Structures are given as C-alpha cells and as structure tokens.
CSV table of C-alpha atoms and ligand atoms in Angstrom, one decimal:
chain,number,residue,atom,x,y,z
A,1,UNK,CA,72.2,-196.0,-46.9
A,2,UNK,CA,70.4,-194.1,-44.2
A,3,UNK,CA,72.7,-194.6,-41.2
A,4,UNK,CA,72.5,-192.5,-38.0
A,5,UNK,CA,75.7,-194.0,-36.7
A,6,UNK,CA,78.8,-194.0,-38.9
A,7,UNK,CA,81.7,-194.9,-36.7
A,8,UNK,CA,84.1,-194.2,-39.6
A,9,UNK,CA,83.5,-190.5,-39.1
A,10,UNK,CA,85.8,-190.6,-36.2
A,11,UNK,CA,88.5,-192.4,-38.2
A,12,UNK,CA,88.7,-189.9,-41.0
A,13,UNK,CA,91.9,-188.1,-40.1
A,14,UNK,CA,95.0,-188.6,-37.9
A,15,UNK,CA,93.9,-185.5,-35.8
A,16,UNK,CA,90.4,-187.0,-35.2
A,17,UNK,CA,91.9,-190.4,-34.4
A,18,UNK,CA,94.2,-188.8,-31.9
A,19,UNK,CA,91.3,-186.8,-30.4
A,20,UNK,CA,89.3,-190.0,-29.7
A,21,UNK,CA,92.2,-192.3,-28.8
A,22,UNK,CA,91.5,-194.1,-25.6
A,23,UNK,CA,95.0,-195.3,-24.8
A,24,UNK,CA,98.0,-193.1,-24.2
A,25,UNK,CA,101.6,-194.1,-23.7
A,26,UNK,CA,104.6,-191.9,-22.6
A,27,UNK,CA,108.3,-192.8,-22.1
A,28,UNK,CA,107.7,-192.3,-18.4
A,29,UNK,CA,105.7,-195.5,-18.3
A,30,UNK,CA,108.5,-197.5,-19.9
A,31,UNK,CA,111.1,-199.4,-18.0
A,32,UNK,CA,114.2,-200.5,-19.9
A,33,UNK,CA,115.7,-203.8,-18.9
A,34,UNK,CA,119.5,-203.7,-19.3
A,35,UNK,CA,122.3,-206.3,-19.0
A,36,UNK,CA,125.5,-205.4,-17.3
A,37,UNK,CA,128.8,-207.3,-17.5
A,38,UNK,CA,132.3,-207.0,-16.0
A,39,UNK,CA,135.1,-205.0,-17.5
A,40,UNK,CA,135.6,-201.6,-19.1
A,41,UNK,CA,134.6,-200.4,-22.6
A,42,UNK,CA,132.9,-203.8,-23.3
A,43,UNK,CA,129.8,-204.3,-25.4
A,44,UNK,CA,128.7,-207.8,-26.5
A,45,UNK,CA,125.9,-208.5,-28.9
A,46,UNK,CA,123.2,-210.9,-27.9
A,47,UNK,CA,122.5,-212.9,-31.1
A,48,UNK,CA,118.9,-213.8,-30.2
A,49,UNK,CA,118.0,-210.2,-29.4
A,50,UNK,CA,119.1,-208.0,-32.3
A,51,UNK,CA,119.9,-204.5,-31.2
A,52,UNK,CA,120.4,-205.5,-27.5
A,53,UNK,CA,123.8,-205.7,-25.9
A,54,UNK,CA,125.5,-206.6,-22.7
A,55,UNK,CA,127.5,-203.5,-21.5
A,56,UNK,CA,130.2,-203.0,-19.0
A,57,UNK,CA,129.1,-200.5,-16.5
A,58,UNK,CA,130.9,-197.5,-18.0
A,59,UNK,CA,129.2,-198.0,-21.4
A,60,UNK,CA,125.9,-198.8,-19.7
A,61,UNK,CA,126.1,-195.4,-18.0
A,62,UNK,CA,126.3,-193.8,-21.5
A,63,UNK,CA,123.3,-195.8,-22.7
A,64,UNK,CA,121.4,-194.8,-19.6
A,65,UNK,CA,122.3,-191.1,-20.2
A,66,UNK,CA,120.9,-191.3,-23.7
A,67,UNK,CA,117.7,-193.1,-22.5
A,68,UNK,CA,117.2,-190.4,-19.8
A,69,UNK,CA,117.4,-187.7,-22.5
A,70,UNK,CA,114.6,-189.6,-24.4
A,71,UNK,CA,112.4,-189.6,-21.3
A,72,UNK,CA,113.0,-193.2,-20.3
A,73,UNK,CA,114.1,-192.9,-16.6
A,74,UNK,CA,113.5,-196.3,-15.1
A,75,UNK,CA,115.8,-199.2,-15.6
A,76,UNK,CA,115.7,-202.9,-14.7
A,77,UNK,CA,119.2,-204.2,-14.2
A,78,UNK,CA,120.3,-207.8,-14.8
A,79,UNK,CA,123.9,-208.9,-14.2
A,80,UNK,CA,125.7,-211.3,-16.6
A,81,UNK,CA,127.9,-213.1,-14.2
A,82,UNK,CA,131.1,-214.9,-15.2
A,83,UNK,CA,130.7,-218.7,-15.2
A,84,UNK,CA,133.7,-218.9,-12.8
A,85,UNK,CA,131.7,-217.1,-10.1
A,86,UNK,CA,128.6,-219.3,-10.4
A,87,UNK,CA,128.1,-222.1,-7.8
A,88,UNK,CA,125.4,-224.2,-6.4
A,89,UNK,CA,124.9,-221.8,-3.5
A,90,UNK,CA,124.7,-218.8,-5.8
A,91,UNK,CA,127.0,-217.1,-3.3
A,92,UNK,CA,127.9,-214.2,-5.6
A,93,UNK,CA,124.3,-213.1,-5.2
A,94,UNK,CA,125.1,-211.8,-1.7
A,95,UNK,CA,128.4,-210.3,-2.5
A,96,UNK,CA,128.0,-206.6,-1.5
A,97,UNK,CA,130.9,-205.8,-3.8
A,98,UNK,CA,129.6,-207.8,-6.7
A,99,UNK,CA,128.9,-206.6,-10.2
A,100,UNK,CA,125.3,-205.6,-9.6
A,101,UNK,CA,125.7,-203.7,-6.3
A,102,UNK,CA,128.8,-201.8,-7.7
A,103,UNK,CA,126.9,-200.9,-10.9
A,104,UNK,CA,123.9,-199.6,-8.9
A,105,UNK,CA,126.2,-197.5,-6.7
A,106,UNK,CA,127.9,-195.9,-9.7
A,107,UNK,CA,124.6,-195.3,-11.6
A,108,UNK,CA,122.8,-193.9,-8.6
A,109,UNK,CA,125.7,-191.6,-8.1
A,110,UNK,CA,125.7,-190.4,-11.7
A,111,UNK,CA,121.9,-190.4,-12.2
A,112,UNK,CA,120.3,-189.7,-8.8
A,113,UNK,CA,116.9,-189.0,-10.4
A,114,UNK,CA,116.8,-192.3,-12.3
A,115,UNK,CA,114.7,-195.2,-10.9
A,116,UNK,CA,116.9,-198.2,-10.6
A,117,UNK,CA,115.1,-201.6,-10.3
A,118,UNK,CA,117.2,-204.7,-9.4
A,119,UNK,CA,116.3,-208.3,-10.0
A,120,UNK,CA,116.0,-210.5,-7.0
A,121,UNK,CA,116.5,-214.2,-8.1
A,122,UNK,CA,119.4,-216.6,-8.0
A,123,UNK,CA,119.6,-217.8,-11.7
A,124,UNK,CA,122.3,-215.4,-12.8
A,125,UNK,CA,124.5,-216.7,-10.0
A,126,UNK,CA,123.5,-220.3,-9.9
A,127,UNK,CA,125.6,-223.1,-11.5
A,128,UNK,CA,122.3,-224.9,-11.8
A,129,UNK,CA,120.6,-222.1,-13.7
A,130,UNK,CA,117.7,-222.1,-11.4
A,131,UNK,CA,116.1,-219.3,-9.5
A,132,UNK,CA,116.6,-221.1,-6.2
A,133,UNK,CA,118.9,-223.4,-4.4
A,134,UNK,CA,118.8,-227.0,-5.7
A,135,UNK,CA,118.9,-230.0,-3.5
A,136,UNK,CA,118.4,-233.5,-4.9
A,137,UNK,CA,116.9,-232.1,-8.0
A,138,UNK,CA,114.4,-230.0,-6.1
A,139,UNK,CA,114.3,-226.1,-5.9
A,140,UNK,CA,114.3,-225.4,-2.2
A,141,UNK,CA,111.9,-222.7,-1.2
A,142,UNK,CA,112.6,-221.4,2.3
A,143,UNK,CA,116.4,-221.5,2.2
A,144,UNK,CA,116.2,-219.6,-1.1
A,145,UNK,CA,114.0,-216.9,0.4
A,146,UNK,CA,116.6,-216.3,3.1
A,147,UNK,CA,119.2,-215.6,0.5
A,148,UNK,CA,116.8,-213.4,-1.5
A,149,UNK,CA,116.1,-211.3,1.5
A,150,UNK,CA,119.9,-210.7,2.1
A,151,UNK,CA,120.2,-209.9,-1.6
A,152,UNK,CA,117.4,-207.3,-1.4
A,153,UNK,CA,119.1,-205.6,1.6
A,154,UNK,CA,122.4,-205.4,-0.4
A,155,UNK,CA,120.7,-203.9,-3.4
A,156,UNK,CA,118.9,-201.3,-1.2
A,157,UNK,CA,122.2,-200.4,0.4
A,158,UNK,CA,123.7,-200.0,-3.0
A,159,UNK,CA,121.0,-197.5,-3.9
A,160,UNK,CA,118.2,-199.5,-5.7
A,161,UNK,CA,114.9,-197.6,-5.6
A,162,UNK,CA,112.9,-200.8,-6.2
A,163,UNK,CA,113.8,-204.5,-5.8
A,164,UNK,CA,112.0,-206.9,-8.0
A,165,UNK,CA,111.8,-210.5,-7.0
A,166,UNK,CA,111.5,-212.6,-10.2
A,167,UNK,CA,112.0,-216.0,-8.6
A,168,UNK,CA,108.5,-217.1,-7.7
A,169,UNK,CA,109.4,-218.7,-4.4
A,170,UNK,CA,106.5,-218.7,-1.9
A,171,UNK,CA,106.6,-216.0,0.9
A,172,UNK,CA,109.5,-214.1,-0.6
A,173,UNK,CA,107.8,-210.7,-0.8
A,174,UNK,CA,106.9,-210.8,2.9
A,175,UNK,CA,110.4,-211.9,3.9
A,176,UNK,CA,112.0,-209.3,1.7
A,177,UNK,CA,109.8,-206.5,3.2
A,178,UNK,CA,110.6,-207.6,6.7
A,179,UNK,CA,114.4,-207.7,6.0
A,180,UNK,CA,114.3,-204.3,4.3
A,181,UNK,CA,112.4,-202.7,7.2
A,182,UNK,CA,114.6,-204.3,9.8
A,183,UNK,CA,117.6,-202.6,8.2
A,184,UNK,CA,115.9,-199.3,7.9
A,185,UNK,CA,115.1,-199.5,4.1
A,186,UNK,CA,111.4,-198.6,4.5
A,187,UNK,CA,111.5,-196.5,1.4
A,188,UNK,CA,112.8,-199.3,-0.9
A,189,UNK,CA,109.8,-200.5,-2.9
A,190,UNK,CA,109.0,-204.0,-4.0
A,191,UNK,CA,107.9,-204.8,-7.6
A,192,UNK,CA,106.8,-208.4,-7.3
A,193,UNK,CA,106.8,-210.7,-10.3
A,194,UNK,CA,103.4,-211.9,-9.1
A,195,UNK,CA,102.1,-213.8,-12.1
A,196,UNK,CA,105.2,-215.1,-13.8
A,197,UNK,CA,104.5,-217.9,-16.1
A,198,UNK,CA,106.8,-220.8,-17.1
A,199,UNK,CA,107.3,-219.5,-20.6
A,200,UNK,CA,109.2,-220.3,-23.8
A,201,UNK,CA,109.3,-216.6,-24.5
A,202,UNK,CA,112.2,-216.2,-22.0
A,203,UNK,CA,114.6,-218.1,-24.3
A,204,UNK,CA,116.6,-215.1,-25.6
A,205,UNK,CA,117.0,-213.7,-22.1
A,206,UNK,CA,118.6,-216.9,-20.9
A,207,UNK,CA,121.2,-216.5,-23.8
A,208,UNK,CA,121.8,-212.9,-22.6
A,209,UNK,CA,122.8,-214.1,-19.1
A,210,UNK,CA,123.9,-217.6,-20.0
A,211,UNK,CA,121.4,-218.7,-17.3
A,212,UNK,CA,119.4,-221.5,-18.9
A,213,UNK,CA,118.5,-224.2,-16.3
A,214,UNK,CA,121.1,-227.0,-16.4
A,215,UNK,CA,118.4,-229.6,-15.8
A,216,UNK,CA,114.6,-229.7,-16.1
A,217,UNK,CA,112.4,-226.6,-16.4
A,218,UNK,CA,111.0,-224.0,-14.1
A,219,UNK,CA,107.5,-225.4,-13.8
A,220,UNK,CA,107.7,-226.2,-10.1
A,221,UNK,CA,107.9,-222.5,-9.3
A,222,UNK,CA,106.8,-220.5,-12.4
A,223,UNK,CA,103.1,-220.7,-13.2
A,224,UNK,CA,101.2,-222.9,-15.6
A,225,UNK,CA,100.0,-221.0,-18.6
A,226,UNK,CA,96.6,-222.7,-18.4
A,227,UNK,CA,95.7,-220.8,-15.2
A,228,UNK,CA,94.0,-217.5,-14.4
A,229,UNK,CA,92.7,-217.9,-10.9
A,230,UNK,CA,96.2,-218.8,-9.8
A,231,UNK,CA,97.5,-215.5,-11.1
A,232,UNK,CA,94.9,-213.5,-9.1
A,233,UNK,CA,95.8,-215.6,-6.0
A,234,UNK,CA,99.5,-214.9,-6.5
A,235,UNK,CA,98.9,-211.2,-7.0
A,236,UNK,CA,96.8,-210.9,-3.9
A,237,UNK,CA,99.2,-212.9,-1.8
A,238,UNK,CA,102.1,-210.7,-2.9
A,239,UNK,CA,100.1,-207.5,-2.1
A,240,UNK,CA,99.2,-208.9,1.4
A,241,UNK,CA,102.9,-209.6,1.9
A,242,UNK,CA,103.8,-206.0,1.0
A,243,UNK,CA,104.2,-205.7,-2.7
A,244,UNK,CA,104.0,-202.1,-3.9
A,245,UNK,CA,103.6,-203.1,-7.6
A,246,UNK,CA,102.6,-206.4,-9.1
A,247,UNK,CA,103.8,-207.7,-12.5
A,248,UNK,CA,102.5,-210.0,-15.1
A,249,UNK,CA,105.0,-211.8,-17.3
A,250,UNK,CA,105.2,-212.4,-20.2
A,251,UNK,CA,102.8,-209.7,-21.6
A,252,UNK,CA,101.5,-210.4,-25.1
A,253,UNK,CA,100.2,-213.9,-24.6
A,254,UNK,CA,98.8,-212.9,-21.2
A,255,UNK,CA,96.8,-209.7,-21.9
A,256,UNK,CA,93.8,-211.3,-20.3
A,257,UNK,CA,95.7,-211.8,-17.1
A,258,UNK,CA,96.9,-208.2,-17.1
A,259,UNK,CA,93.3,-207.0,-17.6
A,260,UNK,CA,91.9,-209.2,-14.8
A,261,UNK,CA,94.6,-208.3,-12.3
A,262,UNK,CA,94.2,-204.6,-13.0
A,263,UNK,CA,90.5,-205.0,-12.4
A,264,UNK,CA,91.0,-206.8,-9.1
A,265,UNK,CA,93.8,-205.0,-7.3
A,266,UNK,CA,94.4,-201.4,-6.4
A,267,UNK,CA,98.2,-201.3,-6.6
A,268,UNK,CA,99.9,-200.4,-9.9
A,269,UNK,CA,100.3,-203.2,-12.4
A,270,UNK,CA,103.4,-203.8,-14.5
A,271,UNK,CA,103.8,-206.0,-17.5
A,272,UNK,CA,107.0,-207.5,-18.9
A,273,UNK,CA,107.2,-207.5,-22.7
A,274,UNK,CA,109.8,-210.3,-22.5
A,275,UNK,CA,112.9,-211.2,-24.6
A,276,UNK,CA,111.0,-213.7,-26.9
A,277,UNK,CA,108.3,-211.1,-27.7
A,278,UNK,CA,111.0,-208.7,-28.7
A,279,UNK,CA,112.9,-211.3,-30.7
A,280,UNK,CA,109.9,-212.4,-32.6
A,281,UNK,CA,109.3,-208.9,-33.9
A,282,UNK,CA,113.0,-208.3,-34.8
A,283,UNK,CA,113.2,-211.7,-36.5
A,284,UNK,CA,110.0,-211.1,-38.6
A,285,UNK,CA,111.3,-207.7,-39.5
A,286,UNK,CA,114.7,-209.0,-40.5
A,287,UNK,CA,113.0,-211.7,-42.7
A,288,UNK,CA,111.0,-208.9,-44.4
A,289,UNK,CA,107.7,-210.4,-43.0
A,290,UNK,CA,106.4,-207.2,-41.4
A,291,UNK,CA,107.1,-203.7,-40.4
A,292,UNK,CA,108.9,-204.1,-37.0
A,293,UNK,CA,108.3,-200.5,-35.9
A,294,UNK,CA,104.6,-200.8,-36.4
A,295,UNK,CA,104.5,-204.2,-34.7
A,296,UNK,CA,106.4,-202.7,-31.7
A,297,UNK,CA,104.0,-199.7,-31.4
A,298,UNK,CA,100.9,-201.9,-31.7
A,299,UNK,CA,102.2,-204.4,-29.2
A,300,UNK,CA,103.1,-201.8,-26.6
A,301,UNK,CA,99.7,-200.0,-26.9
A,302,UNK,CA,98.0,-203.4,-26.6
A,303,UNK,CA,99.7,-204.0,-23.4
A,304,UNK,CA,98.8,-200.6,-22.1
A,305,UNK,CA,95.2,-201.0,-23.3
A,306,UNK,CA,94.9,-204.3,-21.4
A,307,UNK,CA,95.6,-202.4,-18.2
A,308,UNK,CA,99.4,-202.2,-17.6
A,309,UNK,CA,100.4,-199.0,-15.8
A,310,UNK,CA,104.0,-199.6,-16.8
A,311,UNK,CA,105.8,-201.8,-19.2
A,312,UNK,CA,109.2,-203.4,-19.1
A,313,UNK,CA,110.4,-203.6,-22.6
A,314,UNK,CA,113.6,-203.9,-24.6
A,315,UNK,CA,112.0,-201.5,-27.0
A,316,UNK,CA,111.9,-198.7,-24.4
A,317,UNK,CA,114.3,-196.4,-26.1
A,318,UNK,CA,113.1,-197.2,-29.6
A,319,UNK,CA,109.5,-196.6,-28.5
A,320,UNK,CA,110.5,-193.3,-26.9
A,321,UNK,CA,112.1,-192.3,-30.2
A,322,UNK,CA,109.0,-193.2,-32.1
A,323,UNK,CA,106.8,-191.2,-29.6
A,324,UNK,CA,109.0,-188.2,-30.1
A,325,UNK,CA,108.8,-188.6,-33.9
A,326,UNK,CA,105.0,-188.3,-33.6
A,327,UNK,CA,105.2,-184.9,-31.9
B,1,PBG,C1,114.8,-215.1,-14.0
B,1,PBG,C2,114.3,-214.1,-15.0
B,1,PBG,C3,113.9,-214.5,-16.3
B,1,PBG,C4,113.5,-213.3,-17.0
B,1,PBG,C5,113.7,-212.2,-16.0
B,1,PBG,N1,114.1,-212.8,-14.8
B,1,PBG,C6,114.0,-215.7,-17.1
B,1,PBG,C7,113.5,-216.9,-16.4
B,1,PBG,O1,112.6,-217.0,-15.6
B,1,PBG,O2,114.1,-218.0,-16.8
B,1,PBG,C8,113.1,-213.2,-18.4
B,1,PBG,C9,113.0,-211.9,-19.0
B,1,PBG,C10,112.9,-212.0,-20.5
B,1,PBG,O3,112.7,-213.0,-21.1
B,1,PBG,O4,113.0,-210.9,-21.1
B,1,PBG,N2,114.8,-214.8,-12.7
C-alpha cells in the first residue's frame, strides 16, 4: 500500500510510545483514602476491598510513612466509629477529642509535610447511616450544615490541610468557608465533592465504615446518574461558595462528567476512584478474569486523561509502586 500516514510508526517501541504519550501520572497526583479505627496495634481486613484495611492510628502512621516514601503524600482520612458512639444527632462528629481529630493531630505532628484531607459528612457518626440529620424520614439540610461547619473548624484546629465535604447538602461549602474564616482558618482549603452521584459503587466503602443507610437511599441529596447539567451547576455553585477544588465521584462511570467540568471551571478537578471500582478489579483478578495490575494502570490513566488533576484511589500505593517499577 502507498500510505503517507502510518500511525503505527509511533507505536513501534516502548521508547517511542513513551515519547508521544499524551497523559502522564505521578504519585504526587494520587490521594490515598485510608480508614482509621480506635485502639492500638489493630488492623482489620475489609472483606469487600481485598488489600485494604482499617488501621488503628499507630499502624496507620506506619502505612503513611511507607506511602510517603513512595511519593504518595496526600491522604483522605475516614473514621470507623464504634456503633456505641453513633446516634441520631451524630454528636461524635463534633467531638474535638474524637478519633478523627486525634488522629489528624498525631499524623500532622509526625508528618508535617503530608497533606491531610478530612471528610466532612455525618454518615460515619449517624445511627441512621445518612450524611445528614434525619427527621421524620427526611434528611434535614440546614441543621446538618450547621453541624458540618463546626466539624470543619474542629478538623482545621486538629491540623487538616483540606476539609472535604462529601455530604451533598445545599450551601455547605459557603457555610464551611465562613465558619473557617471566622475562626482564623483562612489557609484551610475546601475540596468539595461537587458532583457526587448516588451510586452502587460505594457499597464496599459502607462495609468499611459500617455506615450503610438504615432506611431508604441517598437519592434526595446525592445526584441522579442520568444528569450532566446538574453536575456543572453543582460545581459552579460550590466554586462560587468558596470551593478550592471540585470533585467528581465516582470516576470510571463518570469520565464524561470529569471532562466537562474540567473544561468549564478553572479550579483544580479531583476524581474519586471509589471502593466499588477498586473492588471490581480485585474481584476480577482473584477470579482469574483479567490482569488486575494492568486494569488498575489503565483505569487511573483513563481518569487522568479525562481531565482529573488529582485522583483519590485505594490503588495509590500500588500505583506508585508500579510507576517506580517503570523507571
Ligand atoms: C459518605 C461517603 C461515601 C464515600 C465517601 N464518603 C459513601 C456514601 O456516600 O455513601 C464513598 C467512597 C467510596 O466508595 O470509596 N459521606
């Protein structure tokens, strides 16, 4: 054949493929979500997330130290709260001496250069398993936002670099910004879960925290997966209210949303490669259905290619190890 263009020329060798690669990923862009539990020297497997554990804070510090050495320096912390501390008011969420604030203090002390991101939502503390206060079967917005604002100030005081509201209440970003500023925490950033969809892919996470909703679902606050315009509206609203970073969650079934938001906004965009996305790859690998490492690498590059500036992923350390092995 007489062909002027033969695209395969640029795929001939690994070096040429690396030369023309359009998408790059480094451990610095990965955020590792971790689960902390009470106690000392405790590690509990999460059966739906092979390879992921809940750690007591002393063991978590060791894990974080290892991750930092691999170049993963940002962590999203989620507390696994004992059932006995959960109630309908989620009062443990605003305990300044609770598991999460104490863990943040300890970690900030040991790893001052790490970026610690804390979750702002009530579900880990709520006996109803919802992200907000429940009254007569309804998730109450404004009262929840008041509690979330207090929670954010407590996390900032403990040493959080970034607070990340994952609750999807209306107006919470603005209220949190105002509360932080009032208390002098101007430098604490807000990573808003802006486009958070009501998703089946959160299933394993709810096992990790034992936080599944006790009734109904989360569709009155998390978004409908049929919608795109709504995601843009949420992202823009959050930015107007003071969000420094906006997030799309989950990631893999929502690459179009990541791409659109990245195109429309000028703040950094994060994507959350959620528990179910992790579990699917691990399950398929365990069943001998595909190469889990290759599926991980491909998925994370796809999320980056779609436009994510940073990725929350349970694969963070594994991916950092893979990246190092490619050097
Ligand atoms: C709840 C919260 C969820 C996740 C992070 N924060 C679950 C939910 O909305 O029910 C999910 C993360 C994951 O699945 O990895 N505030």
